[in-house]
Amino acid sequence: MNIKAGRPAAAAQESNTRHNLLVQARLLFSELGYERVTTRMIAKAAGVNAGMIRYYFVDKAGLFEAMLRETIAPLLQLAQQQARLAELRDPAAIVAAYYAVMAPHPLLPTLIFRALHNVDSAEYQIVSRVFAGFVQQMLSNLAQVLSAPGQLQPGLLPFNALLSCFSLAIFPFVIPPFMKQALGLELTPEFLQQLADHQRHVLRHGLLPTMHNNDAPCEDIPNGGTNA
């Protein structure tokens, strides 16, 4: 009887340990970069033995990949929904979703950006593998939507519109530090929500024909990017 009663508590403790490792890994990787972070540092920050990382994730690379996958899970889910549901195939939803997922982790996009520019690094292999499916799905969805007859204002090219969507989504997070300081910019969740509303307005009035414009807020993405 006592053994059975203890099992849920043990399972909860294991879940908390794994969760804490993911949280601390995300914080340390985002702040210091992949190479400078060790499994010992992550384990110490999480208050556990480094053997727990081997138990749950095998090694640092496995923990890094799990952290990325669980952080962007809401984006992957949105991409799948957009592929199925016509009403979700909205260019502005991409920007709003990316902001919502990254708002709690504003340093993470910079880590991803650096990794994808360092093609000989271990983190490049991991990041490119994790994001390959998401980027392919989103590019396919957006390209199909933006290429549809009457979707864009006259004279606009679908490819350029596609670049605009991704630029608006990514740039606030990878803006150089000296520009942040000059602008007094802080990527707080409140500011990013405000910016998402602004970008939605820009996209819907700058890209889409008048008959398509609708400033109603986009639906919240699943879990709000707080999985890990």
Short mmCIF file of C-alpha atoms in Angstrom, two decimals, residues 17-168:
data_model
loop_
_atom_site.label_atom_id
_atom_site.label_comp_id
_atom_site.label_asym_id
_atom_site.label_seq_id
_atom_site.Cartn_x
_atom_site.Cartn_y
_atom_site.Cartn_z
CA THR A 17 13.83 17.11 -12.06
CA ARG A 18 13.61 16.85 -15.84
CA HIS A 19 11.71 20.13 -16.05
CA ASN A 20 14.25 21.96 -13.89
CA LEU A 21 17.12 20.67 -16.02
CA LEU A 22 15.40 21.97 -19.16
CA VAL A 23 14.71 25.37 -17.56
CA GLN A 24 18.26 25.82 -16.31
CA ALA A 25 19.72 24.57 -19.59
CA ARG A 26 17.69 27.11 -21.53
CA LEU A 27 18.81 29.94 -19.24
CA LEU A 28 22.49 28.99 -19.34
CA PHE A 29 22.65 28.19 -23.06
CA SER A 30 20.84 31.44 -23.90
CA GLU A 31 23.11 33.55 -21.72
CA LEU A 32 26.51 31.90 -22.30
CA GLY A 33 26.22 30.00 -25.56
CA TYR A 34 26.45 26.28 -26.20
CA GLU A 35 30.22 25.83 -25.98
CA ARG A 36 30.72 27.64 -22.67
CA VAL A 37 28.05 25.67 -20.81
CA THR A 38 28.88 22.33 -19.18
CA THR A 39 26.59 19.61 -17.88
CA ARG A 40 28.07 20.20 -14.43
CA MET A 41 26.97 23.87 -14.56
CA ILE A 42 23.44 22.90 -15.60
CA ALA A 43 23.13 20.21 -12.94
CA LYS A 44 24.39 22.58 -10.24
CA ALA A 45 21.88 25.27 -11.29
CA ALA A 46 19.09 22.66 -11.20
CA GLY A 47 20.23 21.37 -7.79
CA VAL A 48 20.80 17.80 -8.96
CA ASN A 49 23.65 15.43 -9.70
CA ALA A 50 25.10 15.59 -13.22
CA GLY A 51 24.14 11.92 -13.59
CA MET A 52 20.54 13.08 -13.97
CA ILE A 53 21.46 14.64 -17.31
CA ARG A 54 22.82 11.31 -18.51
CA TYR A 55 19.68 9.60 -17.22
CA TYR A 56 17.21 11.88 -19.01
CA PHE A 57 19.14 13.23 -22.00
CA VAL A 58 22.35 11.14 -22.42
CA ASP A 59 24.63 14.18 -22.77
CA LYS A 60 24.78 17.95 -23.27
CA ALA A 61 23.81 17.69 -26.93
CA GLY A 62 20.74 15.62 -26.03
CA LEU A 63 19.69 18.14 -23.38
CA PHE A 64 20.22 21.03 -25.79
CA GLU A 65 18.08 19.35 -28.45
CA ALA A 66 15.32 18.44 -25.98
CA MET A 67 15.28 22.03 -24.70
CA LEU A 68 14.90 23.41 -28.22
CA ARG A 69 12.21 20.93 -29.23
CA GLU A 70 10.08 21.50 -26.13
CA THR A 71 10.43 25.27 -26.34
CA ILE A 72 9.26 25.48 -29.95
CA ALA A 73 6.62 22.74 -29.63
CA PRO A 74 3.77 25.32 -29.76
CA LEU A 75 5.16 26.66 -33.06
CA LEU A 76 5.25 23.16 -34.52
CA GLN A 77 1.69 22.59 -33.38
CA LEU A 78 0.59 25.86 -34.97
CA ALA A 79 2.29 24.89 -38.25
CA GLN A 80 0.38 21.62 -38.27
CA GLN A 81 -2.90 23.41 -37.51
CA GLN A 82 -2.27 25.92 -40.28
CA ALA A 83 -1.72 23.13 -42.75
CA ARG A 84 -5.16 21.71 -41.87
CA LEU A 85 -7.31 24.75 -41.11
CA ALA A 86 -7.78 27.50 -43.66
CA GLU A 87 -8.82 30.08 -41.05
CA LEU A 88 -5.43 29.77 -39.33
CA ARG A 89 -3.43 30.33 -42.50
CA ASP A 90 -2.80 33.96 -41.69
CA PRO A 91 0.64 35.59 -42.23
CA ALA A 92 0.18 37.71 -39.11
CA ALA A 93 -0.28 34.55 -37.02
CA ILE A 94 3.33 33.53 -37.72
CA VAL A 95 4.70 36.72 -36.18
CA ALA A 96 2.32 36.66 -33.22
CA ALA A 97 3.09 32.99 -32.54
CA TYR A 98 6.86 33.47 -32.67
CA TYR A 99 6.65 36.43 -30.28
CA ALA A 100 4.45 34.47 -27.87
CA VAL A 101 6.82 31.50 -27.80
CA MET A 102 10.00 33.52 -27.47
CA ALA A 103 8.73 36.24 -25.11
CA PRO A 104 9.64 34.25 -21.96
CA HIS A 105 13.07 33.43 -23.50
CA PRO A 106 14.21 36.59 -25.35
CA LEU A 107 17.88 35.50 -25.49
CA LEU A 108 17.12 32.14 -27.10
CA PRO A 109 16.63 33.44 -30.68
CA THR A 110 20.09 35.04 -30.52
CA LEU A 111 21.56 31.67 -29.53
CA ILE A 112 19.74 30.01 -32.43
CA PHE A 113 20.81 32.78 -34.82
CA ARG A 114 24.48 32.42 -33.85
CA ALA A 115 24.32 28.63 -34.10
CA LEU A 116 22.89 28.71 -37.61
CA HIS A 117 25.75 30.95 -38.75
CA ASN A 118 28.42 28.65 -37.34
CA VAL A 119 28.07 25.73 -39.73
CA ASP A 120 31.04 23.81 -38.34
CA SER A 121 29.74 23.76 -34.77
CA ALA A 122 27.98 21.00 -32.87
CA GLU A 123 25.05 23.28 -32.07
CA TYR A 124 24.53 24.04 -35.77
CA GLN A 125 23.82 20.37 -36.43
CA ILE A 126 21.32 20.27 -33.58
CA VAL A 127 19.56 23.57 -34.29
CA SER A 128 19.26 22.95 -38.03
CA ARG A 129 17.84 19.48 -37.37
CA VAL A 130 15.30 20.76 -34.84
CA PHE A 131 14.12 23.68 -36.97
CA ALA A 132 14.17 21.95 -40.35
CA GLY A 133 10.65 20.56 -40.07
CA PHE A 134 9.19 23.78 -38.65
CA VAL A 135 10.79 26.02 -41.28
CA GLN A 136 9.77 23.72 -44.11
CA GLN A 137 6.18 23.56 -42.87
CA MET A 138 5.88 27.29 -42.25
CA LEU A 139 7.55 28.23 -45.55
CA SER A 140 5.26 25.87 -47.41
CA ASN A 141 2.15 27.20 -45.63
CA LEU A 142 3.04 30.85 -46.10
CA ALA A 143 4.23 30.47 -49.69
CA GLN A 144 0.97 28.76 -50.60
CA VAL A 145 -1.14 31.40 -48.85
CA LEU A 146 0.74 34.39 -50.22
CA SER A 147 0.76 32.99 -53.76
CA ALA A 148 -3.01 32.52 -53.86
CA PRO A 149 -4.82 34.82 -56.32
CA GLY A 150 -6.01 38.04 -54.67
CA GLN A 151 -4.16 37.35 -51.42
CA LEU A 152 -1.74 40.31 -51.70
CA GLN A 153 -2.21 43.93 -52.60
CA PRO A 154 -1.57 44.66 -56.32
CA GLY A 155 2.09 44.87 -57.27
CA LEU A 156 3.44 42.90 -54.31
CA LEU A 157 5.48 39.77 -54.91
CA PRO A 158 4.78 36.64 -52.78
CA PHE A 159 8.49 35.96 -52.20
CA ASN A 160 9.12 39.49 -50.89
CA ALA A 161 6.03 39.25 -48.72
CA LEU A 162 7.35 35.97 -47.32
CA LEU A 163 10.65 37.65 -46.38
CA SER A 164 8.73 40.49 -44.73
CA CYS A 165 6.87 38.07 -42.49
CA PHE A 166 10.03 36.33 -41.32
CA SER A 167 11.92 39.60 -40.91
CA LEU A 168 9.21 41.04 -38.67
#
